[in-house]
Coordinates of C-alpha atoms in Angstrom, one line a residue:
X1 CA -25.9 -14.2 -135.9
X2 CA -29.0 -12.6 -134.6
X3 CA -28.9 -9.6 -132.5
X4 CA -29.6 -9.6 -128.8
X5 CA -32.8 -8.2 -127.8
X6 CA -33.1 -5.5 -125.4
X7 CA -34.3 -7.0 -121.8
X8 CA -36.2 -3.7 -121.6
X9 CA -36.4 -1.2 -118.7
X10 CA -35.8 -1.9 -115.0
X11 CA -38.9 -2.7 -112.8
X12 CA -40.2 1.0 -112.1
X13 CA -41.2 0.0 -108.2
X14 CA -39.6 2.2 -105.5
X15 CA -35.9 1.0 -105.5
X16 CA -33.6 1.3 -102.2
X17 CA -31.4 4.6 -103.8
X18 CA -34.9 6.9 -103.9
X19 CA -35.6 5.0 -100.1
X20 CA -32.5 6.2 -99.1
X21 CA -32.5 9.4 -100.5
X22 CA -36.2 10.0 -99.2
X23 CA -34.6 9.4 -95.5
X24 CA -31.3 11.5 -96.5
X25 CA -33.7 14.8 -97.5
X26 CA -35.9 14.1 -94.1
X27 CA -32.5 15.3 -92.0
X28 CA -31.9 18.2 -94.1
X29 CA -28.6 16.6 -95.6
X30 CA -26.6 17.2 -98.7
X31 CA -25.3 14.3 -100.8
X32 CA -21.8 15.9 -100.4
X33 CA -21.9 15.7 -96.3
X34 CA -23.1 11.6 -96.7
X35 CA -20.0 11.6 -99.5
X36 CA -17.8 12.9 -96.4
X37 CA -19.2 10.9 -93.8
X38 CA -19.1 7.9 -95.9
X39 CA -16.0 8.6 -97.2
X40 CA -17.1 7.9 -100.3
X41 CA -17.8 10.2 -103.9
X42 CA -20.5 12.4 -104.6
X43 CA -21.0 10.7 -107.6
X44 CA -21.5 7.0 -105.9
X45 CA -23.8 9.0 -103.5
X46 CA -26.2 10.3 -106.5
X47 CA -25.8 6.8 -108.5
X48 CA -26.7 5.0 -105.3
X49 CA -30.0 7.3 -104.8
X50 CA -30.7 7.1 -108.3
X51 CA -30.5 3.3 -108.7
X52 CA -28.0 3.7 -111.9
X53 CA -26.0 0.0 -109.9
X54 CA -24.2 -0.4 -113.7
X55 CA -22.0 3.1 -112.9
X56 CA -21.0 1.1 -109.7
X57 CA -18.5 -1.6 -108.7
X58 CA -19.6 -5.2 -108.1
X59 CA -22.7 -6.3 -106.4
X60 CA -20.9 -7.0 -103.1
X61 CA -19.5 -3.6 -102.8
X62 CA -22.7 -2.1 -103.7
X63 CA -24.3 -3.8 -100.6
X64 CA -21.6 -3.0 -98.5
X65 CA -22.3 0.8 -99.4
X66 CA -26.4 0.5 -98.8
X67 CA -25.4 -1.1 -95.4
X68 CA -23.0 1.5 -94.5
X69 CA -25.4 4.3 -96.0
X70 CA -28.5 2.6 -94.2
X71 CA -27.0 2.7 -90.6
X72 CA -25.9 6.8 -90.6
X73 CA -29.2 7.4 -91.7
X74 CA -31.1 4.9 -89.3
X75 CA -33.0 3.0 -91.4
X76 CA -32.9 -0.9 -91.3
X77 CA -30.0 -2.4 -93.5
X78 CA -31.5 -6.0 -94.1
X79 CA -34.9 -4.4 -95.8
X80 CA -32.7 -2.1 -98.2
X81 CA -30.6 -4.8 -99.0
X82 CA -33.4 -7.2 -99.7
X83 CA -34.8 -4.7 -102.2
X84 CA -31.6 -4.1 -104.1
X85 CA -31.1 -8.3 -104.4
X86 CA -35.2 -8.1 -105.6
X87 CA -34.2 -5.0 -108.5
X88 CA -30.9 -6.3 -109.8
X89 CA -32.7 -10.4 -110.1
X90 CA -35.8 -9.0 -112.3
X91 CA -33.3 -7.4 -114.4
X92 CA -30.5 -10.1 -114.9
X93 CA -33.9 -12.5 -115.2
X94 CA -34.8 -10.2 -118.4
X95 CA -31.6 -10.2 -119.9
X96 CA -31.2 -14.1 -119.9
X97 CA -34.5 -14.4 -121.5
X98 CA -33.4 -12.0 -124.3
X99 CA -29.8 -14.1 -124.4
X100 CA -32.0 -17.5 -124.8
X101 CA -33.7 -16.2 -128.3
X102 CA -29.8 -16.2 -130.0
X103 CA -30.1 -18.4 -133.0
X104 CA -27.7 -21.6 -132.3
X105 CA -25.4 -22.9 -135.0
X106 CA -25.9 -26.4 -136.4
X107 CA -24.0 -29.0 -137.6
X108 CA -26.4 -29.0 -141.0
X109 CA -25.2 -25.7 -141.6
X110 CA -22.2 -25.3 -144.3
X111 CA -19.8 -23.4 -142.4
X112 CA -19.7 -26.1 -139.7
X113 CA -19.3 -29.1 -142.3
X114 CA -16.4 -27.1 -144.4
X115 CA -14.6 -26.7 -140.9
X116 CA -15.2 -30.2 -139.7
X117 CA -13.3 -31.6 -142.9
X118 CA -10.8 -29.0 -143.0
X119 CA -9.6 -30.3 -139.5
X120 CA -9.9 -34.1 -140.4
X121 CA -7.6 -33.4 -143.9
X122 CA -5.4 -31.8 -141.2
X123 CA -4.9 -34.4 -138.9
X124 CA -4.3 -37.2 -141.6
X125 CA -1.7 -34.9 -143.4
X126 CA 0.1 -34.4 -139.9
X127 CA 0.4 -37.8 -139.3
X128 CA 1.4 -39.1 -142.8
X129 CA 4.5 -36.9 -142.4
X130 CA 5.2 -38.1 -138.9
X131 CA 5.4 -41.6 -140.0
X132 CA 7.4 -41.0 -143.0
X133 CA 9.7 -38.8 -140.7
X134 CA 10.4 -42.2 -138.0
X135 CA 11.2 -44.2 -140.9
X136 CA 13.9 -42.2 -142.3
X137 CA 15.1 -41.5 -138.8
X138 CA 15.6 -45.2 -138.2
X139 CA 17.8 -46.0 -141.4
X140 CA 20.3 -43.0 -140.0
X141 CA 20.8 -44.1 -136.3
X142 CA 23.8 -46.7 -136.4
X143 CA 23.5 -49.4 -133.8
X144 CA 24.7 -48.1 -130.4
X145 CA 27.9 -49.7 -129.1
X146 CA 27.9 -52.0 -125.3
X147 CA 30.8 -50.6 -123.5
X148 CA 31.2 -53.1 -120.2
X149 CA 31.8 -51.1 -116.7
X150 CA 32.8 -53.1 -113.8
X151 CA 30.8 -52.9 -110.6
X152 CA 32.2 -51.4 -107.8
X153 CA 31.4 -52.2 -104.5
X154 CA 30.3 -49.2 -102.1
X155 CA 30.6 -49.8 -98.5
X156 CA 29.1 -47.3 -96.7
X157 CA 30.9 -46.2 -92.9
X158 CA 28.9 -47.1 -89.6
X159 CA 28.6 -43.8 -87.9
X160 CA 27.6 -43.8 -84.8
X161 CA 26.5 -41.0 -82.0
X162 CA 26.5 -41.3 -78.5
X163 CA 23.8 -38.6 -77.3
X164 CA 23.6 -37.9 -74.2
X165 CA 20.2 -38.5 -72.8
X166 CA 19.4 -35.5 -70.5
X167 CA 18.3 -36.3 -67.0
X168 CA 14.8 -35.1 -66.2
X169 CA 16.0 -32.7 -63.3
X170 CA 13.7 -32.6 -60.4
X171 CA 10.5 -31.0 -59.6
X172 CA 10.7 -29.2 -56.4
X173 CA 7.1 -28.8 -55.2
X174 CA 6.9 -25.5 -53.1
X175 CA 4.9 -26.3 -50.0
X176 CA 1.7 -23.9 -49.6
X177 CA 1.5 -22.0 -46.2
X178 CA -1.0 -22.8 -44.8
X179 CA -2.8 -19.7 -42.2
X180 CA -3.1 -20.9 -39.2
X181 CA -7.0 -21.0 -38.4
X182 CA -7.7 -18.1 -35.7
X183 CA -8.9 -19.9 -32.2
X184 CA -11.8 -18.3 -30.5
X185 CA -11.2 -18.0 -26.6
X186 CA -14.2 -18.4 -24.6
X187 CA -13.2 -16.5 -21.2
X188 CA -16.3 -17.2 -18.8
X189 CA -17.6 -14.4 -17.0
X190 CA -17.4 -15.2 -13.1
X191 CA -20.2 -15.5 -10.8
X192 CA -21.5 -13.2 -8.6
X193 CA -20.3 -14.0 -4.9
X194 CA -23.0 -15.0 -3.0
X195 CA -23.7 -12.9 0.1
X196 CA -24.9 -14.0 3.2
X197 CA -27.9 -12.8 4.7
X198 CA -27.9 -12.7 8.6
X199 CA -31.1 -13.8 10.7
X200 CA -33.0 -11.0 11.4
X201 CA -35.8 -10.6 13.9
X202 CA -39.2 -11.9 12.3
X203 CA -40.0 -8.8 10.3
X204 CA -41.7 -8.1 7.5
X205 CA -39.2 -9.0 4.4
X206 CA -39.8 -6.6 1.5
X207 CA -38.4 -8.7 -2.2
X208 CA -36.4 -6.5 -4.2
X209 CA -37.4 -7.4 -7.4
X210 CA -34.6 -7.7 -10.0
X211 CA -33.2 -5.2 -12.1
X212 CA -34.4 -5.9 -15.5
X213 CA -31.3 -5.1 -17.9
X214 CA -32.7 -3.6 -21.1
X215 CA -31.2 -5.1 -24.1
X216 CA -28.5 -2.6 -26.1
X217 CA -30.2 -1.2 -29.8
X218 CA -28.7 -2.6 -32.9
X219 CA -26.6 -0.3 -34.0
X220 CA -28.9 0.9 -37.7
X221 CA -26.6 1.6 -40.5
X222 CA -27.2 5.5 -41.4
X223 CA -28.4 6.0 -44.8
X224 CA -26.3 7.1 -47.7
X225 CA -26.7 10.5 -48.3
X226 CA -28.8 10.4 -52.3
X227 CA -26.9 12.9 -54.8
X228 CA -29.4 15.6 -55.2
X229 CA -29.6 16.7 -58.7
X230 CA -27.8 20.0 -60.0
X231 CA -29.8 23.1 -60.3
X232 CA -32.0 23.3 -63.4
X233 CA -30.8 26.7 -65.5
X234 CA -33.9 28.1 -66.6
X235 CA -32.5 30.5 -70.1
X236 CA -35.2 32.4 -71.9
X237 CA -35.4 32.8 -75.7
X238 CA -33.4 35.2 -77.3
X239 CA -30.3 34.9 -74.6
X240 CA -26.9 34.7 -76.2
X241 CA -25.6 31.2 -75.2
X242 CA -22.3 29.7 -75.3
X243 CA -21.2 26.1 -77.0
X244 CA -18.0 24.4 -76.3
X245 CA -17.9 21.3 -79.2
X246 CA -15.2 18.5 -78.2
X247 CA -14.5 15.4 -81.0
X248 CA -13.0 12.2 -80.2
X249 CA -13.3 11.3 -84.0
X250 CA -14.7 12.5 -87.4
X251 CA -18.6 14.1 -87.1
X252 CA -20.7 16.1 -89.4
X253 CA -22.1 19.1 -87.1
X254 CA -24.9 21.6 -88.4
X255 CA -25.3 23.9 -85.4
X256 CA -27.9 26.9 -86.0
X257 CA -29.4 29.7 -83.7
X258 CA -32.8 31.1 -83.5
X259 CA -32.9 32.8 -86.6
X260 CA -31.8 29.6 -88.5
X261 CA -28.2 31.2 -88.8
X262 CA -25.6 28.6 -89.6
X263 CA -23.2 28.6 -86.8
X264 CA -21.2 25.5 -87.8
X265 CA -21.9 23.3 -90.4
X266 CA -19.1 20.9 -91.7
X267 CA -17.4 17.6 -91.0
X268 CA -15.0 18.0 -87.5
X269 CA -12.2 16.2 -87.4
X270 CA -11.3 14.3 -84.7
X271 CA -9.1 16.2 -81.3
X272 CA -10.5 19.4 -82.0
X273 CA -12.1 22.1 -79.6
X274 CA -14.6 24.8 -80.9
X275 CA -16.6 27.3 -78.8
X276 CA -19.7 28.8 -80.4
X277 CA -21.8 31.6 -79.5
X278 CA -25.2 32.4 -80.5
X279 CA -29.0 33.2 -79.7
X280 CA -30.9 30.7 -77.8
X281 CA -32.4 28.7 -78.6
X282 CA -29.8 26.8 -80.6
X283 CA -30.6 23.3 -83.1
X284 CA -27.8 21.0 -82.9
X285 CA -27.4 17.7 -85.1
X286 CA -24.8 15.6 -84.7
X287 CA -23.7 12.8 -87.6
X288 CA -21.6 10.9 -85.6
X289 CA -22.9 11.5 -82.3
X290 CA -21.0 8.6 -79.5
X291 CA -17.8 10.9 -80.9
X292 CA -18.7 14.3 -79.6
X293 CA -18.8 15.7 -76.2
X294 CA -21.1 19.1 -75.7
X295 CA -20.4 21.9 -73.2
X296 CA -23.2 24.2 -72.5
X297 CA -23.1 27.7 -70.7
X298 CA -20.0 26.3 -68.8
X299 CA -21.7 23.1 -67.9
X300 CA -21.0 19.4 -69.4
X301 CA -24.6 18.9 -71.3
X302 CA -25.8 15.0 -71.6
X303 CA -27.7 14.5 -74.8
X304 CA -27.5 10.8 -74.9
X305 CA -31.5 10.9 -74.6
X306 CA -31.9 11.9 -78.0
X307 CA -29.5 10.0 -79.7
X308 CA -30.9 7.9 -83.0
X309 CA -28.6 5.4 -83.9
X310 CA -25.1 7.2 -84.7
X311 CA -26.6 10.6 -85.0
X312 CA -28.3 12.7 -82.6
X313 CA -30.5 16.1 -82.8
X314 CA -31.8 18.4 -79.7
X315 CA -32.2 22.3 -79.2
X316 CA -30.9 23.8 -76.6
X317 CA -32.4 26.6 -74.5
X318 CA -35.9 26.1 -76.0
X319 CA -37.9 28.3 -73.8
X320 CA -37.4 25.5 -71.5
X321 CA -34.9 24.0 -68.6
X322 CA -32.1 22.7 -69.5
X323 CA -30.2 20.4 -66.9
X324 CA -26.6 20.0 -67.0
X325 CA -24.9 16.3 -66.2
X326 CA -25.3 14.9 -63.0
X327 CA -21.9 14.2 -61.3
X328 CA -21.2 10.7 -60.2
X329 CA -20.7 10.5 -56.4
X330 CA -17.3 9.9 -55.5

């Protein structure tokens, strides 16, 4: 049989391992800190980035890694899939193309005819000797003998059960309260008494006007008082600064001073507490950022405005203010 040509190289257009490791190299990561994060091998990590899929299981776990891979590093899952379906059809298209040149075997050809009569002889030998077998079994079976057994009559016992049928008990309906409805009293105010003037000598009358009652003011609801914001803490380059690093699960931290001195720089566990001290300002990245809580020169520090997807980088103490969180109003 011919041999199977080679379906040649694999397209040579930018596949989704070099996007992904382009995007990996752009946050200063190591293969071996997406391995842990991923929880994955280093070696998976480099196949995936290298686009060497036939070192790597099936083609539905290999998307399940680029999706997992895609959303650490922020970069849109459906677009890196879509380019790994695109590089693994061109190449499966090439090797079916090479497959479709195999020379096919004919039935002209001698090997098939030789086996084709081989089988027929076969199949006639097997059922000459079956034949010959049922006719010698036939002359050896004596005639089988009628032995007569009387019928016997089965009667089968009534049975009969007597269940009681349960009475459906009754359904006591618990009558509803109902509040009595509050009755207003009108009490009417009484009338002034009326007062009788006496005649007086033909005078001048003066008219007292009416007093004129002035309405009462609404009663204005006081404003709220508005949580002021806490003090800004203004902290100068080069001041020593303290970190407090809480985890609430697993996060790759890489936390460096002003002299680009690694102050931490591995995967936390989760539950654990680690105070850091260093020169201001310090860079912070954080892998898995919704699981870590930050505590800054004593004070709880928000960084949710620079979060990025899971992960999150900020410098703290950049020549610049840095506010503490805001505490909710009780």
């Amino acid at each position: 049989m011919q041999e199977m040509s080679n379906p040649g190289p694999r397209p040579s257009q930018k596949g989704p391992g070099q996007f992904l490791a382009d995007a990996r190299r752009k946050l200063g990561m190591e293969p071996e800190n997406v391995a842990q994060m991923l929880r994955m091998s280093t070696q998976q990590i480099i196949a995936i980035e290298a686009d060497d899929f036939d070192s790597l299981p099936e083609p539905t776990y290999v998307r399940g890694y680029l999706r997992s891979y895609s959303q650490m590093l922020n970069v849109d899952p459906e677009e890196v899939i879509r380019t790994y379906n695109q590089a693994i059809g061109g190449w499966k298209t090439a090797t079916y193309s090479g497959l479709a040149t195999e020379k096919q075997a004919t039935s002209n050809d001698k090997i098939v005819r030789f086996a084709t009569m081989g089988v027929i002889g076969l199949v006639i030998g097997l059922a000459m000797v079956w034949w010959l077998g049922q006719e010698d079994s036939a002359d050896l079976v004596p005639a089988p003998t009628e032995v007569a057994v009387a019928p016997t009559e089965v009667t089968e016992p009534e049975i009969t059960l007597d269940i009681p049928t349960p009475e459906p008990a009754p359904v006591e309906t618990a009558a509803v309260p109902v509040a009595p409805v509050a009755k207003e009293e009108v009490v009417a105010k009484p009338a002034p008494p009326v007062v009788k003037e006496k005649p007086a000598a033909p005078t001048a009358i003066e008219e007292i006007p009416a007093a004129v009652v002035a309405p009462k003011p609404e009663a204005v609801a006081s404003p709220k008082p508005v949580a002021t914001p806490p003090p800004e803490i203004n902290i100068p380059d080069g001041t020593r600064s303290r970190l407090v690093l809480r985890t609430e699960g697993v996060s790759w931290v890489d936390i460096r001073d002003a002299n680009d001195n690694r102050l931490l720089y591995e995967s936390v566990a989760a539950g654990r507490e680690i105070a850091i001290e260093g020169e201001s300002p310090i860079q912070v990245f954080l892998g898995n950022a919704d699981a870590v809580s930050l505590e800054f020169n004593g004070a709880d520090y928000n960084f949710s405005a620079y979060k990025q997807g899971k992960w999150a980088r900020f410098t703290l103490g950049q020549g610049k203010k840095t506010r503490p969180v805001e505490s909710e109003e009780q």
